[in-house]
Amino acid sequence: MSQEKTKTITGFSKLSKRGKIRWIVENFFKDPEAVARELMSYWHGDEEQQRILDGFSENTISNFPMPYSVAPNFLINGKTYCVPMVIEESSVVAAAAAGGKFWLTRGGFNATILGTTKVGQVHFSWKGAFRKLESVFHELEDRLRSGAKEITANMEKRGGGVLDIELLDYTGLESDYYQLRVKFETCDSMGANFINSVLENFGDTLQDFIEGHPIFDDDERDVEIIMAILSNFTPECVVRAEVTCPVEQLGCFEGETSARHFAERFAKAVRIARIDPYRATTHNKGIFNGIDAVVLATGNDFRAIEACGHTFSAKDGQYRSLSQCTIENGVFRFWMDIPLALGTVGGLTKLHPMAKRSLELLGQPNAEELMMVIASVGLAQNFAAVKSLVTTGIQKGHMKMHLTNILNHLGAKANEMEEAVHYFEDKTVSFTAVRDFLEGQRRKV
Ligand code: MEV
């Protein structure tokens, strides 16, 4: 039997957690006992808590710890927040906190909800005459709405539900292809389950409708539902976050850069990210450093947020920076419109023990308030990154944080850490330089 064959298994999911670990360590690791101990060392001490975590996924064997941080001093629409962030990249939280603090004394962040509409689609294949379907669309719409009443009743009580249903003809691009595009209001939930349940119900109703309606000939009765699923592109579920102040209030910057000079360099850097997709991608990545960290900390779906944000950045046909900056009549204005389909009820938000704490830390916001907080953190993160880039460069702050990681990796003791931080204050940090420094110090003893 080949080596590879011994590494496949049937019935893995049926094994106990210890059984899964045993199979993994025996097949993939050189030191099975030590690895098994290590994996189990990350199990939650409280069995009930561990059971909750295991419920979020399948084939769980351990937990994957990530730092849980906070960025205090965020003044948003006149209210201060201490924002929870889950992220592994050195300096992201420090930068967010610095961005938050910078604007704390300059009026803080203003955030506005521009819309909260979500979208779903039923994609179907049909060989009938479109104008016939169009002519009875109002009938179909009534049938779709009444057929889904049981699913939508609760959401309607909360003020949401199905807003609008459109019938779209895509046969110019793909033969026999039509679409129902549906708009939803899902209130404080992200709404994925609700939307998908409604759409699957719509698919069934559509099929019944076309099969049974007298307007269609026999050879038009065959409709094939290809798929029914929400769209993560939500260009009408958008929040605007903004900071503004007179240019001279920006203060002075490293290297004796004046407020005006800084503002001009900053605005140019943002314009570059509007015109060049290479820069735009990194610029937006910086925004998502902050956004993803809060999205994760509050138990929301960061993949959905990222996917949507990037599509939105390219909505006019070219990928551009999400943020914009102007200097007009001596006033510096930096802002961003970003789609954020978030929830504060449902999903992991109340199930994950730490997500629940994050929402408590934020004062139990509703979905709209959370959108405003997260957009502001994204803008602060972007401000801090671009500010560093156009003044000192990014590596100074980044490598200071990275120094701690390298020292930990090399097993530095507390006194060695202190000496290293002092030594590298005015020197370039690299893995080799830190290792050489430590070896030098250790030789001295
Ligand atoms: C690093 O994670 C993010 C930055 O590259 C963002 C940017 O360049 O704007 C610093």
Short mmCIF file of C-alpha atoms and ligand atoms in Angstrom, two decimals:
data_model
loop_
_atom_site.label_atom_id
_atom_site.label_comp_id
_atom_site.label_asym_id
_atom_site.label_seq_id
_atom_site.Cartn_x
_atom_site.Cartn_y
_atom_site.Cartn_z
CA MET A 1 0.00 0.00 0.00
CA SER A 2 1.38 3.42 -0.91
CA GLN A 3 2.24 5.95 1.79
CA GLU A 4 -0.51 8.29 0.54
CA LYS A 5 -3.20 5.58 0.81
CA THR A 6 -2.64 5.21 4.53
CA LYS A 7 -3.58 8.89 4.88
CA THR A 8 -7.17 8.63 3.75
CA ILE A 9 -9.98 7.52 5.99
CA THR A 10 -13.68 6.75 5.80
CA GLY A 11 -15.97 7.52 8.71
CA PHE A 12 -13.66 10.19 10.16
CA SER A 13 -16.59 12.35 11.23
CA LYS A 14 -17.99 9.44 13.28
CA LEU A 15 -14.84 9.16 15.41
CA SER A 16 -14.78 10.74 18.86
CA LYS A 17 -12.71 13.89 19.21
CA ARG A 18 -9.90 11.91 20.85
CA GLY A 19 -10.20 9.31 18.06
CA LYS A 20 -9.89 12.03 15.41
CA ILE A 21 -6.81 13.43 17.14
CA ARG A 22 -5.27 9.97 17.42
CA TRP A 23 -5.69 9.34 13.68
CA ILE A 24 -4.30 12.75 12.79
CA VAL A 25 -1.23 12.69 15.02
CA GLU A 26 -0.35 9.13 14.06
CA ASN A 27 -0.59 9.87 10.34
CA PHE A 28 0.73 13.40 9.96
CA PHE A 29 3.13 14.21 12.80
CA LYS A 30 6.56 13.04 13.83
CA ASP A 31 5.87 13.37 17.55
CA PRO A 32 2.28 12.09 18.00
CA GLU A 33 2.14 12.22 21.79
CA ALA A 34 3.39 15.80 22.05
CA VAL A 35 1.12 17.02 19.25
CA ALA A 36 -1.93 15.29 20.78
CA ARG A 37 -1.16 16.95 24.12
CA GLU A 38 -0.74 20.31 22.40
CA LEU A 39 -4.01 20.03 20.48
CA MET A 40 -5.87 19.07 23.64
CA SER A 41 -4.23 21.88 25.60
CA TYR A 42 -6.36 24.32 23.57
CA TRP A 43 -9.62 22.62 24.53
CA HIS A 44 -11.82 24.88 26.60
CA GLY A 45 -11.62 24.11 30.31
CA ASP A 46 -15.40 24.31 30.54
CA GLU A 47 -17.03 21.39 28.72
CA GLU A 48 -20.25 23.29 28.04
CA GLN A 49 -18.32 26.13 26.38
CA GLN A 50 -16.39 23.63 24.30
CA ARG A 51 -19.65 22.01 23.22
CA ILE A 52 -20.87 25.40 21.99
CA LEU A 53 -17.67 26.00 20.02
CA ASP A 54 -17.79 22.52 18.50
CA GLY A 55 -21.34 23.25 17.35
CA PHE A 56 -20.07 25.96 14.97
CA SER A 57 -18.22 23.54 12.69
CA GLU A 58 -17.62 19.91 11.81
CA ASN A 59 -14.69 17.58 12.52
CA THR A 60 -13.45 19.89 15.25
CA ILE A 61 -10.39 18.63 17.09
CA SER A 62 -9.21 21.72 18.93
CA ASN A 63 -9.54 25.51 19.09
CA PHE A 64 -7.38 28.04 17.27
CA PRO A 65 -6.54 30.92 19.60
CA MET A 66 -6.36 34.44 18.16
CA PRO A 67 -5.68 37.64 20.08
CA TYR A 68 -8.78 39.48 21.29
CA SER A 69 -7.90 43.18 21.49
CA VAL A 70 -9.69 46.47 22.01
CA ALA A 71 -9.24 49.91 20.47
CA PRO A 72 -10.56 52.53 22.90
CA ASN A 73 -11.40 56.21 22.31
CA PHE A 74 -13.59 55.92 19.23
CA LEU A 75 -15.91 58.92 19.12
CA ILE A 76 -18.67 58.14 16.61
CA ASN A 77 -21.70 60.40 16.20
CA GLY A 78 -20.96 61.93 19.62
CA LYS A 79 -20.78 58.59 21.46
CA THR A 80 -17.54 56.93 22.60
CA TYR A 81 -16.84 53.28 21.96
CA CYS A 82 -14.20 50.82 23.02
CA VAL A 83 -14.06 48.56 19.98
CA PRO A 84 -13.29 44.82 20.13
CA MET A 85 -10.93 43.49 17.44
CA VAL A 86 -9.82 39.97 16.61
CA ILE A 87 -6.76 39.99 14.38
CA GLU A 88 -3.33 38.37 14.23
CA GLU A 89 -1.39 41.07 12.33
CA SER A 90 1.03 43.15 14.39
CA SER A 91 0.22 46.85 14.54
CA VAL A 92 -3.34 46.73 13.18
CA VAL A 93 -4.94 47.39 16.56
CA ALA A 94 -2.26 49.93 17.48
CA ALA A 95 -2.96 51.76 14.20
CA ALA A 96 -6.75 51.63 14.67
CA ALA A 97 -6.39 52.95 18.21
CA ALA A 98 -4.05 55.72 17.00
CA GLY A 99 -6.55 56.64 14.25
CA GLY A 100 -9.41 56.68 16.75
CA LYS A 101 -7.45 58.84 19.19
CA PHE A 102 -6.30 61.26 16.48
CA TRP A 103 -9.91 62.09 15.56
CA LEU A 104 -11.14 62.07 19.18
CA THR A 105 -9.89 65.64 19.61
CA ARG A 106 -10.99 66.72 16.13
CA GLY A 107 -14.72 66.05 16.28
CA GLY A 108 -14.64 62.26 15.95
CA PHE A 109 -16.29 60.22 13.22
CA ASN A 110 -19.62 60.98 11.62
CA ALA A 111 -21.45 58.01 10.25
CA THR A 112 -24.71 57.79 8.33
CA ILE A 113 -26.72 54.85 7.07
CA LEU A 114 -27.37 55.26 3.33
CA GLY A 115 -29.46 52.10 3.00
CA THR A 116 -30.06 48.64 4.51
CA THR A 117 -31.54 46.70 1.57
CA LYS A 118 -30.29 43.15 0.97
CA VAL A 119 -30.60 41.16 -2.27
CA GLY A 120 -31.42 37.61 -3.33
CA GLN A 121 -31.89 35.86 -6.66
CA VAL A 122 -33.79 32.95 -8.19
CA HIS A 123 -31.97 31.93 -11.37
CA PHE A 124 -34.07 29.90 -13.76
CA SER A 125 -34.08 28.39 -17.22
CA TRP A 126 -37.21 28.60 -19.34
CA LYS A 127 -38.06 28.29 -23.04
CA GLY A 128 -41.39 30.16 -22.98
CA ALA A 129 -42.38 33.58 -24.33
CA PHE A 130 -41.04 36.26 -21.97
CA ARG A 131 -43.75 38.82 -22.83
CA LYS A 132 -46.41 36.36 -21.61
CA LEU A 133 -44.62 35.93 -18.29
CA GLU A 134 -44.21 39.71 -18.08
CA SER A 135 -47.92 40.23 -18.72
CA VAL A 136 -48.88 38.06 -15.71
CA PHE A 137 -45.99 39.16 -13.50
CA HIS A 138 -48.30 41.00 -11.05
CA GLU A 139 -50.23 37.77 -10.54
CA LEU A 140 -46.96 35.89 -10.06
CA GLU A 141 -45.73 38.48 -7.56
CA ASP A 142 -48.90 38.07 -5.46
CA ARG A 143 -48.50 34.29 -5.55
CA LEU A 144 -44.82 34.55 -4.54
CA ARG A 145 -45.63 36.84 -1.61
CA SER A 146 -48.62 34.89 -0.35
CA GLY A 147 -46.81 31.55 -0.80
CA ALA A 148 -43.98 32.72 1.46
CA LYS A 149 -46.24 34.25 4.15
CA GLU A 150 -45.32 31.67 6.77
CA ILE A 151 -41.62 32.42 6.37
CA THR A 152 -41.98 36.20 6.17
CA ALA A 153 -44.58 36.77 8.92
CA ASN A 154 -42.10 37.06 11.76
CA MET A 155 -39.73 39.35 9.85
CA GLU A 156 -42.70 41.53 8.85
CA LYS A 157 -43.61 41.89 12.54
CA ARG A 158 -40.09 43.23 13.12
CA GLY A 159 -40.54 45.75 10.30
CA GLY A 160 -38.79 43.83 7.52
CA GLY A 161 -39.63 41.34 4.79
CA VAL A 162 -39.68 41.23 1.00
CA LEU A 163 -39.45 44.75 -0.44
CA ASP A 164 -39.42 44.31 -4.17
CA ILE A 165 -39.41 41.55 -6.80
CA GLU A 166 -38.08 42.10 -10.32
CA LEU A 167 -38.18 39.79 -13.32
CA LEU A 168 -35.05 40.03 -15.47
CA ASP A 169 -34.39 38.68 -18.95
CA TYR A 170 -30.78 37.56 -19.45
CA THR A 171 -31.37 35.56 -22.62
CA GLY A 172 -29.16 38.02 -24.55
CA LEU A 173 -26.21 36.71 -22.52
CA GLU A 174 -27.17 33.11 -21.77
CA SER A 175 -29.81 31.07 -23.58
CA ASP A 176 -33.15 30.59 -21.74
CA TYR A 177 -31.80 32.35 -18.63
CA TYR A 178 -34.09 34.52 -16.49
CA GLN A 179 -33.85 35.80 -12.96
CA LEU A 180 -36.06 36.93 -10.13
CA ARG A 181 -34.13 39.62 -8.27
CA VAL A 182 -35.57 40.20 -4.85
CA LYS A 183 -34.88 43.00 -2.38
CA PHE A 184 -35.20 42.41 1.36
CA GLU A 185 -35.16 44.29 4.63
CA THR A 186 -33.83 41.99 7.35
CA CYS A 187 -33.74 44.46 10.28
CA ASP A 188 -31.11 43.50 12.87
CA SER A 189 -30.20 40.15 11.35
CA MET A 190 -27.78 39.65 8.49
CA GLY A 191 -30.66 37.61 7.11
CA ALA A 192 -28.90 34.92 5.08
CA ASN A 193 -31.13 32.07 6.33
CA PHE A 194 -34.28 34.12 6.02
CA ILE A 195 -33.44 35.26 2.49
CA ASN A 196 -32.44 31.78 1.30
CA SER A 197 -35.61 30.20 2.73
CA VAL A 198 -37.79 32.80 1.00
CA LEU A 199 -35.94 32.34 -2.29
CA GLU A 200 -36.26 28.55 -2.28
CA ASN A 201 -39.97 28.98 -1.59
CA PHE A 202 -40.18 31.47 -4.49
CA GLY A 203 -38.52 28.90 -6.76
CA ASP A 204 -41.22 26.32 -5.95
CA THR A 205 -44.02 28.87 -6.41
CA LEU A 206 -42.60 30.03 -9.73
CA GLN A 207 -42.51 26.47 -10.99
CA ASP A 208 -46.14 25.81 -9.90
CA PHE A 209 -47.25 29.11 -11.41
CA ILE A 210 -45.80 28.48 -14.84
CA GLU A 211 -46.92 24.84 -14.86
CA GLY A 212 -50.52 25.75 -14.01
CA HIS A 213 -51.25 29.14 -15.61
CA PRO A 214 -53.61 29.04 -18.64
CA ILE A 215 -51.67 31.77 -20.48
CA PHE A 216 -48.83 29.36 -21.21
CA ASP A 217 -48.95 26.72 -23.93
CA ASP A 218 -48.08 23.14 -23.08
CA ASP A 219 -44.56 23.47 -24.50
CA GLU A 220 -43.93 26.49 -22.20
CA ARG A 221 -44.69 24.77 -18.92
CA ASP A 222 -41.23 23.42 -18.26
CA VAL A 223 -39.24 25.72 -15.97
CA GLU A 224 -35.99 24.69 -14.36
CA ILE A 225 -34.85 26.43 -11.20
CA ILE A 226 -31.06 26.55 -11.49
CA MET A 227 -30.43 28.02 -8.02
CA ALA A 228 -31.99 30.23 -5.38
CA ILE A 229 -29.54 32.11 -3.17
CA LEU A 230 -28.87 35.49 -1.61
CA SER A 231 -26.39 37.80 -3.30
CA ASN A 232 -23.51 38.99 -1.14
CA PHE A 233 -23.34 42.08 -3.32
CA THR A 234 -25.48 44.57 -1.41
CA PRO A 235 -24.83 47.98 -3.01
CA GLU A 236 -27.91 49.37 -1.25
CA CYS A 237 -26.85 48.27 2.23
CA VAL A 238 -24.31 51.05 2.67
CA VAL A 239 -22.91 53.23 5.43
CA ARG A 240 -20.90 56.42 5.10
CA ALA A 241 -18.13 57.18 7.63
CA GLU A 242 -16.46 60.55 7.55
CA VAL A 243 -13.92 62.73 9.35
CA THR A 244 -13.36 66.40 8.70
CA CYS A 245 -11.49 69.33 10.20
CA PRO A 246 -9.80 72.58 9.14
CA VAL A 247 -6.41 71.68 7.63
CA GLU A 248 -4.43 73.58 10.29
CA GLN A 249 -6.07 71.48 13.03
CA LEU A 250 -4.39 68.40 11.64
CA GLY A 251 -1.26 69.51 13.55
CA CYS A 252 2.39 68.91 12.71
CA PHE A 253 3.83 65.62 11.60
CA GLU A 254 7.08 63.68 11.80
CA GLY A 255 9.99 65.26 9.94
CA GLU A 256 8.53 68.76 10.49
CA THR A 257 5.85 68.13 7.89
CA SER A 258 3.31 70.96 8.10
CA ALA A 259 -0.42 70.30 8.32
CA ARG A 260 -0.95 71.61 4.77
CA HIS A 261 1.89 69.56 3.32
CA PHE A 262 0.62 66.46 5.13
CA ALA A 263 -2.95 67.02 3.93
CA GLU A 264 -1.81 67.39 0.33
CA ARG A 265 0.38 64.27 0.43
CA PHE A 266 -2.45 62.34 2.11
CA ALA A 267 -5.06 63.43 -0.44
CA LYS A 268 -2.67 62.57 -3.29
CA ALA A 269 -2.08 59.09 -1.82
CA VAL A 270 -5.86 58.53 -1.73
CA ARG A 271 -6.22 59.79 -5.32
CA ILE A 272 -3.48 57.36 -6.41
CA ALA A 273 -5.52 54.55 -4.85
CA ARG A 274 -8.57 55.78 -6.80
CA ILE A 275 -6.77 55.49 -10.13
CA ASP A 276 -4.37 52.56 -9.75
CA PRO A 277 -5.81 49.09 -8.96
CA TYR A 278 -2.45 47.82 -7.65
CA ARG A 279 -2.39 50.52 -4.99
CA ALA A 280 -6.18 50.37 -4.53
CA THR A 281 -6.00 46.70 -3.54
CA THR A 282 -3.45 47.36 -0.78
CA HIS A 283 -5.25 50.53 0.30
CA ASN A 284 -8.53 48.61 0.64
CA LYS A 285 -6.74 45.72 2.34
CA GLY A 286 -5.73 48.26 5.00
CA ILE A 287 -9.40 49.25 5.41
CA PHE A 288 -10.41 45.60 5.79
CA ASN A 289 -7.68 45.07 8.40
CA GLY A 290 -9.88 47.10 10.72
CA ILE A 291 -13.25 46.04 9.36
CA ASP A 292 -12.62 42.28 9.40
CA ALA A 293 -11.24 42.43 12.94
CA VAL A 294 -14.47 43.92 14.32
CA VAL A 295 -16.66 41.82 12.04
CA LEU A 296 -14.96 38.70 13.43
CA ALA A 297 -15.10 39.92 17.03
CA THR A 298 -18.85 40.46 16.72
CA GLY A 299 -19.52 37.04 15.17
CA ASN A 300 -20.34 38.35 11.70
CA ASP A 301 -19.42 36.90 8.31
CA PHE A 302 -16.13 38.51 7.25
CA ARG A 303 -16.00 36.62 3.93
CA ALA A 304 -19.33 38.13 2.91
CA ILE A 305 -18.20 41.60 3.96
CA GLU A 306 -14.90 41.30 2.05
CA ALA A 307 -16.50 39.88 -1.11
CA CYS A 308 -19.07 42.65 -1.18
CA GLY A 309 -16.59 45.42 -0.39
CA HIS A 310 -14.33 44.43 -3.26
CA THR A 311 -17.20 44.19 -5.77
CA PHE A 312 -18.45 47.58 -4.59
CA SER A 313 -14.94 49.03 -5.12
CA ALA A 314 -15.18 48.03 -8.77
CA LYS A 315 -18.79 49.08 -9.34
CA ASP A 316 -17.93 51.61 -12.05
CA GLY A 317 -15.87 49.03 -13.97
CA GLN A 318 -12.49 49.73 -12.38
CA TYR A 319 -11.28 48.57 -8.98
CA ARG A 320 -10.74 51.71 -6.87
CA SER A 321 -10.03 52.76 -3.30
CA LEU A 322 -13.14 52.72 -1.13
CA SER A 323 -12.15 55.94 0.63
CA GLN A 324 -11.91 59.45 -0.78
CA CYS A 325 -10.28 62.68 0.36
CA THR A 326 -10.72 66.33 -0.52
CA ILE A 327 -9.19 69.59 0.63
CA GLU A 328 -11.61 72.43 -0.11
CA ASN A 329 -11.72 75.93 1.35
CA GLY A 330 -9.06 74.94 3.90
CA VAL A 331 -11.07 71.94 5.12
CA PHE A 332 -9.72 68.38 5.10
CA ARG A 333 -12.41 65.77 4.46
CA PHE A 334 -11.82 62.03 4.40
CA TRP A 335 -14.69 59.61 3.94
CA MET A 336 -15.80 56.25 2.74
CA ASP A 337 -19.06 54.66 1.59
CA ILE A 338 -19.00 50.95 2.23
CA PRO A 339 -21.58 48.18 2.02
CA LEU A 340 -21.78 46.25 5.30
CA ALA A 341 -24.45 43.55 5.61
CA LEU A 342 -24.22 42.88 9.34
CA GLY A 343 -26.36 41.42 12.06
CA THR A 344 -26.61 41.84 15.80
CA VAL A 345 -29.12 39.03 16.20
CA GLY A 346 -28.98 35.53 14.74
CA GLY A 347 -25.96 33.64 13.42
CA LEU A 348 -23.01 33.54 15.80
CA THR A 349 -23.71 36.97 17.26
CA LYS A 350 -25.40 35.72 20.40
CA LEU A 351 -24.12 32.13 20.32
CA HIS A 352 -20.39 32.71 20.40
CA PRO A 353 -19.55 33.64 23.99
CA MET A 354 -16.95 36.24 22.96
CA ALA A 355 -19.10 37.69 20.14
CA LYS A 356 -21.80 38.19 22.75
CA ARG A 357 -19.30 40.01 24.99
CA SER A 358 -18.15 42.14 22.05
CA LEU A 359 -21.70 43.35 21.48
CA GLU A 360 -22.05 44.05 25.19
CA LEU A 361 -18.77 46.03 25.09
CA LEU A 362 -20.22 48.09 22.24
CA GLY A 363 -23.38 48.78 24.26
CA GLN A 364 -25.68 46.26 22.48
CA PRO A 365 -25.88 48.14 19.16
CA ASN A 366 -28.51 47.34 16.58
CA ALA A 367 -27.33 46.40 13.08
CA GLU A 368 -27.31 50.01 11.86
CA GLU A 369 -25.23 51.24 14.80
CA LEU A 370 -22.80 48.35 14.29
CA MET A 371 -22.50 49.31 10.60
CA MET A 372 -21.56 52.84 11.66
CA VAL A 373 -19.00 51.64 14.23
CA ILE A 374 -17.35 49.20 11.84
CA ALA A 375 -17.19 51.67 8.94
CA SER A 376 -15.58 54.22 11.28
CA VAL A 377 -12.97 51.71 12.41
CA GLY A 378 -12.23 50.90 8.75
CA LEU A 379 -11.77 54.59 8.03
CA ALA A 380 -9.56 55.07 11.12
CA GLN A 381 -7.45 52.10 10.06
CA ASN A 382 -7.08 53.54 6.56
CA PHE A 383 -6.26 56.99 7.94
CA ALA A 384 -3.55 55.59 10.23
CA ALA A 385 -2.00 53.49 7.44
CA VAL A 386 -1.92 56.27 4.85
CA LYS A 387 -0.72 58.77 7.47
CA SER A 388 2.25 56.49 8.23
CA LEU A 389 2.90 55.87 4.55
CA VAL A 390 3.11 59.57 3.63
CA THR A 391 5.15 60.53 6.71
CA THR A 392 7.49 58.02 8.37
CA GLY A 393 6.77 54.99 6.17
CA ILE A 394 5.01 51.91 7.45
CA GLN A 395 7.95 49.80 8.56
CA LYS A 396 8.94 51.88 11.59
CA GLY A 397 5.79 51.13 13.56
CA HIS A 398 5.27 47.73 12.03
CA MET A 399 8.71 46.39 12.84
CA LYS A 400 8.47 47.61 16.43
CA MET A 401 5.46 45.33 16.86
CA HIS A 402 7.14 42.62 14.83
CA LEU A 403 10.18 42.81 17.14
CA THR A 404 8.07 41.36 19.96
CA ASN A 405 7.00 38.45 17.75
CA ILE A 406 10.59 37.72 16.73
CA LEU A 407 11.74 37.91 20.37
CA ASN A 408 8.98 35.54 21.44
CA HIS A 409 9.88 33.19 18.62
CA LEU A 410 13.51 33.19 19.79
CA GLY A 411 12.44 32.53 23.39
CA ALA A 412 13.72 35.86 24.76
CA LYS A 413 13.34 36.41 28.51
CA ALA A 414 11.75 39.56 29.96
CA ASN A 415 15.09 41.33 30.54
CA GLU A 416 16.30 40.40 27.03
CA MET A 417 13.06 41.80 25.60
CA GLU A 418 13.61 45.08 27.39
CA GLU A 419 17.23 45.33 26.22
CA ALA A 420 16.22 44.49 22.64
CA VAL A 421 13.42 47.07 22.53
CA HIS A 422 15.90 49.71 23.75
CA TYR A 423 18.63 48.58 21.34
CA PHE A 424 16.35 48.56 18.28
CA GLU A 425 14.81 51.96 18.97
CA ASP A 426 16.98 53.55 16.26
CA LYS A 427 17.88 50.44 14.25
CA THR A 428 16.26 48.38 11.52
CA VAL A 429 14.52 45.27 12.82
CA SER A 430 15.07 42.03 10.96
CA PHE A 431 15.00 38.41 12.08
CA THR A 432 18.77 38.07 11.62
CA ALA A 433 19.57 41.33 13.39
CA VAL A 434 17.43 40.35 16.40
CA ARG A 435 18.89 36.84 16.54
CA ASP A 436 22.46 38.24 16.33
CA PHE A 437 21.68 40.75 19.07
CA LEU A 438 20.28 38.06 21.38
CA GLU A 439 23.22 35.73 20.75
CA GLY A 440 25.58 38.61 21.49
CA GLN A 441 23.80 39.38 24.77
CA ARG A 442 23.78 35.71 25.76
CA ARG A 443 27.49 35.35 25.04
CA LYS A 444 28.17 38.27 27.40
CA VAL A 445 26.60 36.44 30.36
C1 MEV B 1 -0.86 46.27 5.92
O1 MEV B 1 -1.56 45.19 6.48
C2 MEV B 1 -1.82 47.30 5.39
C3 MEV B 1 -1.19 48.45 4.63
O2 MEV B 1 -0.36 47.95 3.57
C4 MEV B 1 -2.31 49.28 4.07
C5 MEV B 1 -1.88 50.38 3.11
O3 MEV B 1 -0.82 50.24 2.46
O4 MEV B 1 -2.64 51.35 3.01
C6 MEV B 1 -0.29 49.27 5.51
#
